[in-house]
GROMACS .gro file of C-alpha atoms in nm:
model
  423
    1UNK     CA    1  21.729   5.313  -1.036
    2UNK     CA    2  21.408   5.183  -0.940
    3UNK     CA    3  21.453   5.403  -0.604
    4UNK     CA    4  21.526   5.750  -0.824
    5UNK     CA    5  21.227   5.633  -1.028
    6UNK     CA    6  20.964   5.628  -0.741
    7UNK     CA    7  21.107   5.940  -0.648
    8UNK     CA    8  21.123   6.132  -0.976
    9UNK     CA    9  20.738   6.007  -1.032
   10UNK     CA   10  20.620   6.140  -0.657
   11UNK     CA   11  20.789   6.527  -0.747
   12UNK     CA   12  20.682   6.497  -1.138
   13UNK     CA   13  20.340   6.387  -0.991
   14UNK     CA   14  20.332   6.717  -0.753
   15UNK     CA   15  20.542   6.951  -0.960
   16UNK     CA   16  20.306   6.928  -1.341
   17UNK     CA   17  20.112   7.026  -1.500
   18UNK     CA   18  20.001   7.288  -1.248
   19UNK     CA   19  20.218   7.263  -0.925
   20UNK     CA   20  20.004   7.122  -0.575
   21UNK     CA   21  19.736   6.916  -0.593
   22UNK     CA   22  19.443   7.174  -0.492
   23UNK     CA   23  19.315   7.426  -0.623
   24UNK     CA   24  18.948   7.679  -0.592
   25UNK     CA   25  18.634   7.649  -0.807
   26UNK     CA   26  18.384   7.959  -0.831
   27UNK     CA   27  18.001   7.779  -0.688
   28UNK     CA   28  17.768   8.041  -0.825
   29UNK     CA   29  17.676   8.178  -1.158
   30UNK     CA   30  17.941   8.471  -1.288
   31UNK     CA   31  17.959   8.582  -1.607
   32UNK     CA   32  17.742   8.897  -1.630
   33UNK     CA   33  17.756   9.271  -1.473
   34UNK     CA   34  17.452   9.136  -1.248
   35UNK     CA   35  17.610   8.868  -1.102
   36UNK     CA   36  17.879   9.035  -1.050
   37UNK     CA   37  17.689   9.322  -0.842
   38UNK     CA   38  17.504   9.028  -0.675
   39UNK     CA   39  17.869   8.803  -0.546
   40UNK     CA   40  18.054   9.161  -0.454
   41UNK     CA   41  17.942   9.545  -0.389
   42UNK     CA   42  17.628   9.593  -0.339
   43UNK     CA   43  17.471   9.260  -0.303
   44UNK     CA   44  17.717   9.100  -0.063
   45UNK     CA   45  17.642   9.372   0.200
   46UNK     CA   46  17.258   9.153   0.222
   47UNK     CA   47  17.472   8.866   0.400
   48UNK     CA   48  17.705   9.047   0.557
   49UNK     CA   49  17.405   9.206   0.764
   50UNK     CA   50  17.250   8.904   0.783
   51UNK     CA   51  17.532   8.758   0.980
   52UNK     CA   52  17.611   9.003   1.184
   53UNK     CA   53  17.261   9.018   1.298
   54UNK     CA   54  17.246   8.634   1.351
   55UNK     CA   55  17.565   8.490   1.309
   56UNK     CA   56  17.412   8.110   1.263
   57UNK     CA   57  17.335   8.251   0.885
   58UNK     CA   58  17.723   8.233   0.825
   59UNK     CA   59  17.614   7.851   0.769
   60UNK     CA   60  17.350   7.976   0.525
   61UNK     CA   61  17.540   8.231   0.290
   62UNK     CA   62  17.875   8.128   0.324
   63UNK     CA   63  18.104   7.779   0.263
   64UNK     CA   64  18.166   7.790   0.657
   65UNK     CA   65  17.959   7.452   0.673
   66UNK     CA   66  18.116   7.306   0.438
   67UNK     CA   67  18.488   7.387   0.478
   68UNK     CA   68  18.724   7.226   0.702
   69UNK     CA   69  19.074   7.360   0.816
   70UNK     CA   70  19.387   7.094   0.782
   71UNK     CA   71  19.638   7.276   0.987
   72UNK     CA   72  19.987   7.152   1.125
   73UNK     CA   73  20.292   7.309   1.219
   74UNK     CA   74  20.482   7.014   1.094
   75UNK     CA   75  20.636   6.899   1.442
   76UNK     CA   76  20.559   6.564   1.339
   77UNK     CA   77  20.538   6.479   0.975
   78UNK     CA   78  20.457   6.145   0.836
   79UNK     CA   79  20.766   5.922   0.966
   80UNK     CA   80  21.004   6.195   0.887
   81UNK     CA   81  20.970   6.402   1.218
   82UNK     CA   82  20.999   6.791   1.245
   83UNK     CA   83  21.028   6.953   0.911
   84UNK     CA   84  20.862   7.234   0.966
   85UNK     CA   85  20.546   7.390   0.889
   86UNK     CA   86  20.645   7.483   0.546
   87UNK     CA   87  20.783   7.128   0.474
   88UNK     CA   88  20.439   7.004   0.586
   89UNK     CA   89  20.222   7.159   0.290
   90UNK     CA   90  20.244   6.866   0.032
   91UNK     CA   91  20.077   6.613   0.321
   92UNK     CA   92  19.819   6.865   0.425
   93UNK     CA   93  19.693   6.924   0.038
   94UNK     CA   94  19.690   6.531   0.063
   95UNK     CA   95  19.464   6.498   0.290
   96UNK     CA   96  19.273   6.805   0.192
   97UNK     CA   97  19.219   6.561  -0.157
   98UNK     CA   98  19.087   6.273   0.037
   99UNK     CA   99  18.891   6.459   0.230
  100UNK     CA  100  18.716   6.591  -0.094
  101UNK     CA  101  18.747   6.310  -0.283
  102UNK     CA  102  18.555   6.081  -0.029
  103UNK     CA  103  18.340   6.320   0.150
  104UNK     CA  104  18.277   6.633  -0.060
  105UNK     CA  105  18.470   6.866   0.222
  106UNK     CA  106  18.633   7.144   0.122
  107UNK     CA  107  18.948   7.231   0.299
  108UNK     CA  108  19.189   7.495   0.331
  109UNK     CA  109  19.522   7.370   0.402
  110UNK     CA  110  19.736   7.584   0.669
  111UNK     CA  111  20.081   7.533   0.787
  112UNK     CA  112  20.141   7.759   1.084
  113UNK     CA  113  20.477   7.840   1.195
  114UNK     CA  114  20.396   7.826   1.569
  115UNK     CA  115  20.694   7.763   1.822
  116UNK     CA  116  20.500   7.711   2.120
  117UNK     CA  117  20.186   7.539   2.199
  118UNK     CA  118  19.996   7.881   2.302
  119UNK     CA  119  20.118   8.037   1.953
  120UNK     CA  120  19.950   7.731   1.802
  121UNK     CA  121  19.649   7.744   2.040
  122UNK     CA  122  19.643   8.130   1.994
  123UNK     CA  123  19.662   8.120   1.571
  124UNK     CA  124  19.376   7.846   1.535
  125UNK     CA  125  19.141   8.043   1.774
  126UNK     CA  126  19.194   8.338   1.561
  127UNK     CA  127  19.114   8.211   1.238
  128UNK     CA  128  18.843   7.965   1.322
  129UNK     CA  129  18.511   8.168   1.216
  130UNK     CA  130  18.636   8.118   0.862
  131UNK     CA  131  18.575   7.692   0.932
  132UNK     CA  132  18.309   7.444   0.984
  133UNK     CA  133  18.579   7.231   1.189
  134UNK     CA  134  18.961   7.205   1.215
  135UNK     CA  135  19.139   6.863   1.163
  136UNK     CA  136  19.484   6.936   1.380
  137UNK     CA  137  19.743   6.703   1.185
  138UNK     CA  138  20.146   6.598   1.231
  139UNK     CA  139  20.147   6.756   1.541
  140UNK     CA  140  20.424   6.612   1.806
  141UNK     CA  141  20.334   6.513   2.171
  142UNK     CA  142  20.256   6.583   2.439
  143UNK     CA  143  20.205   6.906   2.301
  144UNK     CA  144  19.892   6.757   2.040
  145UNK     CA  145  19.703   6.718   2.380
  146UNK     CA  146  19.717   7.062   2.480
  147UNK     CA  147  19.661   7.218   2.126
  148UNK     CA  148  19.339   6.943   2.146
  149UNK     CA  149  19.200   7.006   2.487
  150UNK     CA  150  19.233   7.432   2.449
  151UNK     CA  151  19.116   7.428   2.149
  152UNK     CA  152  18.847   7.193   2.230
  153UNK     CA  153  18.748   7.417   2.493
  154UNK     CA  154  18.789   7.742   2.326
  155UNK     CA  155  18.566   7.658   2.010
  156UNK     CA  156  18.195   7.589   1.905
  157UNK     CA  157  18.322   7.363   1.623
  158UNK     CA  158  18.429   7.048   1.588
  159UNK     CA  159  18.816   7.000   1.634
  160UNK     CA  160  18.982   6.645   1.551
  161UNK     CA  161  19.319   6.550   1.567
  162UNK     CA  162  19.321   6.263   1.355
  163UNK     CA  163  19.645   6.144   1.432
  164UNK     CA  164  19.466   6.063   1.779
  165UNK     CA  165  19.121   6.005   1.732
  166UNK     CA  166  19.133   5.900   1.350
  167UNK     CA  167  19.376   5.593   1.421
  168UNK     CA  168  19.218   5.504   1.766
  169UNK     CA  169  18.832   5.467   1.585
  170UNK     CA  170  18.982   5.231   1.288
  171UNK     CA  171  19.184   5.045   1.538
  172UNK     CA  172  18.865   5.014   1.754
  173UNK     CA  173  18.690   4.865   1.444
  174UNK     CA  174  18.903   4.633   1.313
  175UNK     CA  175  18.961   4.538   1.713
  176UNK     CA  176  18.579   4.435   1.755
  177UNK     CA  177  18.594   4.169   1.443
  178UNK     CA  178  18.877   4.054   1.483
  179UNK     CA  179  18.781   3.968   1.892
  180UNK     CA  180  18.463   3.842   1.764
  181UNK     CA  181  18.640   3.557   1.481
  182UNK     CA  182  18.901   3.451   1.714
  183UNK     CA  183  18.622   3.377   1.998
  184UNK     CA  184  18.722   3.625   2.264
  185UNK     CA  185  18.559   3.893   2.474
  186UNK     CA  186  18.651   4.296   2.450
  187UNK     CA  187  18.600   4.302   2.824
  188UNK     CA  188  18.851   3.952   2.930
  189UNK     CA  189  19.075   4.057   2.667
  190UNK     CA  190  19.432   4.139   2.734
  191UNK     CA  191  19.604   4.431   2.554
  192UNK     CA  192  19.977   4.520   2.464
  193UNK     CA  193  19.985   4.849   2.321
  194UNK     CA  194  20.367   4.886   2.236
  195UNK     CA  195  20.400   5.298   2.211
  196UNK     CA  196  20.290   5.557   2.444
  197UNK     CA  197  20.249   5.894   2.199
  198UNK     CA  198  19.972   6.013   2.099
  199UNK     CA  199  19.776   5.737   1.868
  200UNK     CA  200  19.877   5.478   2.127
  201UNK     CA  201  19.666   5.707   2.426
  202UNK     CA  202  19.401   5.776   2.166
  203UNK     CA  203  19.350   5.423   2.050
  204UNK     CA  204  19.346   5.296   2.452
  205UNK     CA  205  19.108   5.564   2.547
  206UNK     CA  206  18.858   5.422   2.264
  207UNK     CA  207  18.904   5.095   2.312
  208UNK     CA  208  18.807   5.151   2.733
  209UNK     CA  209  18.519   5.312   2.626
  210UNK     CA  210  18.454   5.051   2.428
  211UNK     CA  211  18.467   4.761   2.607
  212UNK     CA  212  18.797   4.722   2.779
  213UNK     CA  213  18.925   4.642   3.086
  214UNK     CA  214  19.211   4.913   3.216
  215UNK     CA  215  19.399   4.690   3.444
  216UNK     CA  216  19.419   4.459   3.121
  217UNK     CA  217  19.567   4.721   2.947
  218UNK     CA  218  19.974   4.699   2.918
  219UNK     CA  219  20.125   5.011   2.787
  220UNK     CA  220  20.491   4.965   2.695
  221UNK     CA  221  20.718   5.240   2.612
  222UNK     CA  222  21.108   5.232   2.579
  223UNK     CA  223  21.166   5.136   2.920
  224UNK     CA  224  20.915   4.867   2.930
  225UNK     CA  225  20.509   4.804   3.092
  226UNK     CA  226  20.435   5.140   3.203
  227UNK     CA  227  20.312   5.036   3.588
  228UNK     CA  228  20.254   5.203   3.876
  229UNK     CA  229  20.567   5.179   4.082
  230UNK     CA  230  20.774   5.361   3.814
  231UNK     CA  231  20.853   5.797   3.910
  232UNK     CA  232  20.929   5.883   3.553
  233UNK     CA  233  20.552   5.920   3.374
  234UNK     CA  234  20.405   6.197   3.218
  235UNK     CA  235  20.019   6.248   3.315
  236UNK     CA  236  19.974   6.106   2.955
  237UNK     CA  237  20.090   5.801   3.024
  238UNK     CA  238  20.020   5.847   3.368
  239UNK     CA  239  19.702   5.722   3.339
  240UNK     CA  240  19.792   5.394   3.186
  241UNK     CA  241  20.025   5.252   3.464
  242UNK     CA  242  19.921   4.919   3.572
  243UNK     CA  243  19.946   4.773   3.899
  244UNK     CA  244  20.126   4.457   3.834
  245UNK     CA  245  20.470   4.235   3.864
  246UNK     CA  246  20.520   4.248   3.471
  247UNK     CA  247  20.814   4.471   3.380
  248UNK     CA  248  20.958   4.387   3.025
  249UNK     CA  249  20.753   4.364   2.681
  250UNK     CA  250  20.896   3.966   2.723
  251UNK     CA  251  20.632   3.958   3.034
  252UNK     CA  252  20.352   4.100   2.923
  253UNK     CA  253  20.325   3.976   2.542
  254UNK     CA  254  20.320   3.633   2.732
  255UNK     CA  255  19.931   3.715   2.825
  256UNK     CA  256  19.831   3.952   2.560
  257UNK     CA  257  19.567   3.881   2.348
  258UNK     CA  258  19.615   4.136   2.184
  259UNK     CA  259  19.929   4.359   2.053
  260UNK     CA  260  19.887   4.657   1.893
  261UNK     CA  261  20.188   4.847   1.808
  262UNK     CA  262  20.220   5.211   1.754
  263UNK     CA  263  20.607   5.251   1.776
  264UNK     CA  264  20.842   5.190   1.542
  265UNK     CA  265  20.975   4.915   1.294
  266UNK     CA  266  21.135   4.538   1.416
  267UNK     CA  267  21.067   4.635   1.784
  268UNK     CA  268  20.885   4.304   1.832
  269UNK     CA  269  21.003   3.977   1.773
  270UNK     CA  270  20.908   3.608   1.648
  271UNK     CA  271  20.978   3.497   1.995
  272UNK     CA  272  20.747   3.746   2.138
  273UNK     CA  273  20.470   3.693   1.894
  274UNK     CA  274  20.510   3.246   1.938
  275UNK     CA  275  20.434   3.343   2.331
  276UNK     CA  276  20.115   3.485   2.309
  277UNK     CA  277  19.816   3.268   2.431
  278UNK     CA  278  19.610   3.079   2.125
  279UNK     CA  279  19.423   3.261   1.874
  280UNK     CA  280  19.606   3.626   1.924
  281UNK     CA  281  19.537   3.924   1.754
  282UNK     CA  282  19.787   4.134   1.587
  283UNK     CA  283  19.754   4.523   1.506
  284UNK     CA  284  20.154   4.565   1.404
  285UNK     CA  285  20.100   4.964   1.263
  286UNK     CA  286  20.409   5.155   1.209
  287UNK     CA  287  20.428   5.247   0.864
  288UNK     CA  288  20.555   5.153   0.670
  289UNK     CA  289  20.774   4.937   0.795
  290UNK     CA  290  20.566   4.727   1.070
  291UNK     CA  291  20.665   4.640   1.427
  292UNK     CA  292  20.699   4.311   1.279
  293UNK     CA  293  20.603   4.166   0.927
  294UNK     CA  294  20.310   3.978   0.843
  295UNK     CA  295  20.545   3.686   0.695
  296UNK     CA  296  20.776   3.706   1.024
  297UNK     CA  297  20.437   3.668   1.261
  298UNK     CA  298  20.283   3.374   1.046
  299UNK     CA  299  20.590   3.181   1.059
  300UNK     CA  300  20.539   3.150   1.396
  301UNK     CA  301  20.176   3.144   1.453
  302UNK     CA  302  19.925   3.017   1.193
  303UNK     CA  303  19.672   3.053   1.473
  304UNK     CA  304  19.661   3.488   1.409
  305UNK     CA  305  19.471   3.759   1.248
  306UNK     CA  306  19.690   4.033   1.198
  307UNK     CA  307  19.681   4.400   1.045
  308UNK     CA  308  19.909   4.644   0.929
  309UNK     CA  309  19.909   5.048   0.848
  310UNK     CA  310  20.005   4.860   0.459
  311UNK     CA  311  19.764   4.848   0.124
  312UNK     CA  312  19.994   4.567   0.035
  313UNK     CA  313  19.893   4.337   0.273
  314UNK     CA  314  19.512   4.250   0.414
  315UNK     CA  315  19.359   4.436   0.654
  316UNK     CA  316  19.500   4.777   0.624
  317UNK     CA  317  19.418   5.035   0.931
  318UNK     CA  318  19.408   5.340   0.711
  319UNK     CA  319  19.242   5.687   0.855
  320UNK     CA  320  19.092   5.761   0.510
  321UNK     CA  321  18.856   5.510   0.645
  322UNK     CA  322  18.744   5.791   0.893
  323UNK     CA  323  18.794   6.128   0.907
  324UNK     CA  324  18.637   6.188   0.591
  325UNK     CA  325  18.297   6.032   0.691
  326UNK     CA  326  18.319   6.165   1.072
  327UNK     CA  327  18.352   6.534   0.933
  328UNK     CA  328  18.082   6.477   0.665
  329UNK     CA  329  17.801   6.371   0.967
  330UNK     CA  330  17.989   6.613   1.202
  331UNK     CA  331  17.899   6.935   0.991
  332UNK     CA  332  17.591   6.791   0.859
  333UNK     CA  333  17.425   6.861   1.193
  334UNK     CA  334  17.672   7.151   1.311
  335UNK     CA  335  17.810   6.972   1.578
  336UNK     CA  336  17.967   7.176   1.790
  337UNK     CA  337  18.261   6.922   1.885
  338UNK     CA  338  18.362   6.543   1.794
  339UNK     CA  339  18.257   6.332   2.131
  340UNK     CA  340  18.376   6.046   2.194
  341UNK     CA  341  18.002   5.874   2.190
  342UNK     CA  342  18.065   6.014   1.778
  343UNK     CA  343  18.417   5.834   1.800
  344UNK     CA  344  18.247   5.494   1.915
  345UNK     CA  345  17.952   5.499   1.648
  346UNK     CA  346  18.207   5.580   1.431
  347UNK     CA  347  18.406   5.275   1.525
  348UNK     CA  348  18.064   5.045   1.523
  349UNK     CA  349  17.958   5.154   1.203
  350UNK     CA  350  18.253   5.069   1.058
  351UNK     CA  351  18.276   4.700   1.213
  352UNK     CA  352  17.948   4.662   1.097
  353UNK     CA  353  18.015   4.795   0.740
  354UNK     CA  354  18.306   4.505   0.730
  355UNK     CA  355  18.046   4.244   0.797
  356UNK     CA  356  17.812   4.301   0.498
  357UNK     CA  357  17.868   4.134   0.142
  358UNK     CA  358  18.119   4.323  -0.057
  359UNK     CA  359  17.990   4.481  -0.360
  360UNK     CA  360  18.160   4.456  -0.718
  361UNK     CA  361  18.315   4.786  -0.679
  362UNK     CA  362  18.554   4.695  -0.427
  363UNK     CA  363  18.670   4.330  -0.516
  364UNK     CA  364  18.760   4.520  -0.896
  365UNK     CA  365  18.987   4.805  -0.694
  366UNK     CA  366  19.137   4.579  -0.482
  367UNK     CA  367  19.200   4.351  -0.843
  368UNK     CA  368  18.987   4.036  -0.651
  369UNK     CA  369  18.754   3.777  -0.704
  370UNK     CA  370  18.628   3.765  -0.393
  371UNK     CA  371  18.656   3.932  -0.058
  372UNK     CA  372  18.475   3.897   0.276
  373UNK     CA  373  18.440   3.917   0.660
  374UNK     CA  374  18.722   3.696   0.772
  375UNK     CA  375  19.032   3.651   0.904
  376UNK     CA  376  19.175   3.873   0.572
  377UNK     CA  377  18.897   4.164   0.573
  378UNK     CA  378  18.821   4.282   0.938
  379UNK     CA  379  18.813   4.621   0.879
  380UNK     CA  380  18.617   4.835   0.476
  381UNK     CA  381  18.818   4.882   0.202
  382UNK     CA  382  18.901   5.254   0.179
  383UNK     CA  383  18.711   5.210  -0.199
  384UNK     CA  384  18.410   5.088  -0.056
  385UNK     CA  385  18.118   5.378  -0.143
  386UNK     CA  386  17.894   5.240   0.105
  387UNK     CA  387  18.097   5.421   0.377
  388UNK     CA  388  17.944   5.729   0.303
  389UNK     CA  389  17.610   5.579   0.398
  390UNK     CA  390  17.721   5.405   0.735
  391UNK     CA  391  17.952   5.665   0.912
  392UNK     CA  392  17.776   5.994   0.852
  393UNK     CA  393  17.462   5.850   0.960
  394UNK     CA  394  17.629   5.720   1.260
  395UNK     CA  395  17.823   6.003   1.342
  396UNK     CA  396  17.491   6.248   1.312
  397UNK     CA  397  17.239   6.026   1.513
  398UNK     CA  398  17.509   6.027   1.826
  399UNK     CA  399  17.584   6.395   1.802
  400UNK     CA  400  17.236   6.444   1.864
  401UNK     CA  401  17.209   6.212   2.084
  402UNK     CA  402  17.472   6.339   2.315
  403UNK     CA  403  17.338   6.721   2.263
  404UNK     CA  404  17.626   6.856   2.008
  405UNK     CA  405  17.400   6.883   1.737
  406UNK     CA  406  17.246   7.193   1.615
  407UNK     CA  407  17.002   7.081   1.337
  408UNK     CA  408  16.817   6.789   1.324
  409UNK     CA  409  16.883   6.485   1.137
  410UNK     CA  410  16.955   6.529   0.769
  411UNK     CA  411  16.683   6.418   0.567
  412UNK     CA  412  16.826   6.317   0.299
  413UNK     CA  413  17.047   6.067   0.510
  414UNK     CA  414  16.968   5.706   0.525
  415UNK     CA  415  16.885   5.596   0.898
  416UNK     CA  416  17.184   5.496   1.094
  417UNK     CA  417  17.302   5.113   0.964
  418UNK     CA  418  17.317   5.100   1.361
  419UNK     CA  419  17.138   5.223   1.673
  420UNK     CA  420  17.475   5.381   1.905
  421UNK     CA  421  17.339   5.198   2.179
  422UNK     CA  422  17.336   4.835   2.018
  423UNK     CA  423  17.663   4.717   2.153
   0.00000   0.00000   0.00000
């Protein structure tokens, strides 16, 4: 009952009083003949000559800058796998709502039925003047790469695949604190990363840049470590085989520092968890059932500090945390792409953000007393309004930085909570 319930209240939730949760709002003044003449014939031709004469103005007299694209072709759909682009629609409005909800975007949600990767590459080419920057979502791999990396290429805008990118910068966040309270190093520190798709690369790729050593890196897929004697590895994961004599998950969670787990539910065990060196740190992120529960870990080890992909348990690695706030500073300076010197200030901001004293706001969302940097709270609440004011800023200083800006810094931004090159 309680089942049918939930369920009834998600559709109910979607279905009334209007059906969707998004919908358009006219910006300008319209409720006389003028203004009428002034948003359609004749005065839209002034813009439309305006453009075409320098197309930059699109950013002036148009919602280009401020309008993202959500687009999947529902290959890969929350946990529920291929559905289908049209099955896809409800999650894309969802994140065009947090998107506008945290971060003032606008965002057109589009569900493409695309059955290859070059009708995919070839549709979001096509219809990208209309956006300030595309957020690729639910998209299977290895095919996500390729989308990514042509479209990438093909485009002056930004283009973020959050699943990726997204996951990888609040794993990289909540990776730094939680390294820094149990006393150990980024660069000695010894990683299992239990998956191989597309957040697991992502998240590794970050986490080198930040700090990390490769060779302590140990991949794991179905098969086991991902090393460099084995003939079945895609270039993808490729990259990621380790010279070494571990072969099983047994092996390598004996070193690890570190597991975070991108995979599925129960695929790690208390055994595995009790072998891990002292003071291990525990990213456990298939949702929502974990690779392991929180209670299951701390029976075993009351030495941990562990996360989940969860709001019901502490330290939640959510991507509302991000892609919000990276697309905010992103279009605030017309980037022309999402680097990854953006992803790590992104990531840096954010540790830093979890550091500070949390304000009133959050403790009454979360229903608490008190909250703060610990064991329990390595990573910003997704309520916390300060967010706004640490990732943008971040984001903006490092696209110009890197030479992917086209504006200068906003001025009504504060100055960045840190400088990119502090850590």
């Amino acid at each position: 009952m309680a089942e049918y319930s939930r369920r009834q209240e998600a559709l109910d939730y979607h279905e009334r009083p209007k059906p969707g949760k998004l919908g358009i709002s006219v910006t300008k003044p319209f409720s006389t003949y003028g203004e009428l003449s002034l948003a359609y014939t004749p005065g839209v031709a002034e813009p439309v000559k305006a453009i075409r004469d320098n197309p930059s103005d699109a950013y002036r007299y148009t919602s280009k800058g401020n309008l993202v694209a959500v687009i999947s072709n529902g290959t890969a759909v929350l946990g529920l796998g291929n559905t289908g682009a049209l099955a896809s629609k409800p999650v894309m409005e969802g994140k065009a709502v947090l998107f506008k909800k945290f971060a003032d975007i606008d965002v057109f949600d589009i569900e493409v039925d695309a059955d290859t990767v070059e009708a995919m590459i070839e549709t979001v080419t096509r219809i990208a003047p209309t956006f300030g920057g595309i957020n690729l979502e639910d998209i299977a791999a290895p095919a996500c790469f390729e989308i990514e990396n042509a479209l990438v290429e093909r485009l002056d805008i930004p283009v973020f695949h959050d699943d990726q990118h997204g996951t990888a910068i609040i794993v990289a966040a909540g990776l730094i604190n939680a390294l820094e309270l149990q006393d150990k190093q980024i660069a000695d520190a010894k990683i299992v990363c239990m998956g191989a798709g597309a957040a697991a690369i992502a998240s590794m790729d970050l986490l080198i840049e930040m700090g990390v050593t490769r060779e302590n890196i140990y991949m794991c897929d179905s098969r086991g470590v991902i090393h460099d004697e084995r003939d079945d590895l895609s270039k993808y994961k490729a990259k990621f085989a380790t010279r070494t004599d571990k072969r099983t998950v047994d092996d390598a969670m004996a070193v690890a520092d570190v597991f975070v787990g991108l995979s599925g539910p129960d695929t790690v065990s208390k055994e595995q968890i009790a072998s891990m060196p002292a003071r291990p740190v525990v990213f456990a992120l298939s949702n929502p059932n974990p690779e392991i529960t929180p209670e299951d870990a701390k029976r075993v080890r009351d030495d941990l500090i562990m996360a989940t992909g969860r709001s019901d348990y502490p330290n939640q690695i959510n991507n509302v945390l991000g892609f919000p706030y990276i697309f905010r500073g992103a279009l605030d300076v017309r980037a022309a792409r999402i680097n990854m010197p953006m992803c790590v200030a992104a990531a840096r901001a954010m540790s830093e953000l979890a550091r500070r004293p949390v304000p009133r706001t959050v403790l009454e969302a979360h229903d608490r007393d008190e909250m703060s940097f610990g064991p329990d709270y390595i990573i910003p609440s997704p309520f916390d309004p300060r967010l706004i004011d640490f990732v943008p800023p971040a984001i903006a200083a490092a696209a110009i930085e890197t030479g992917v800006a086209r504006t200068d810094y906003p001025s009504h931004y504060p100055q960045p909570a840190i400088d990119i090159d502090d850590q």
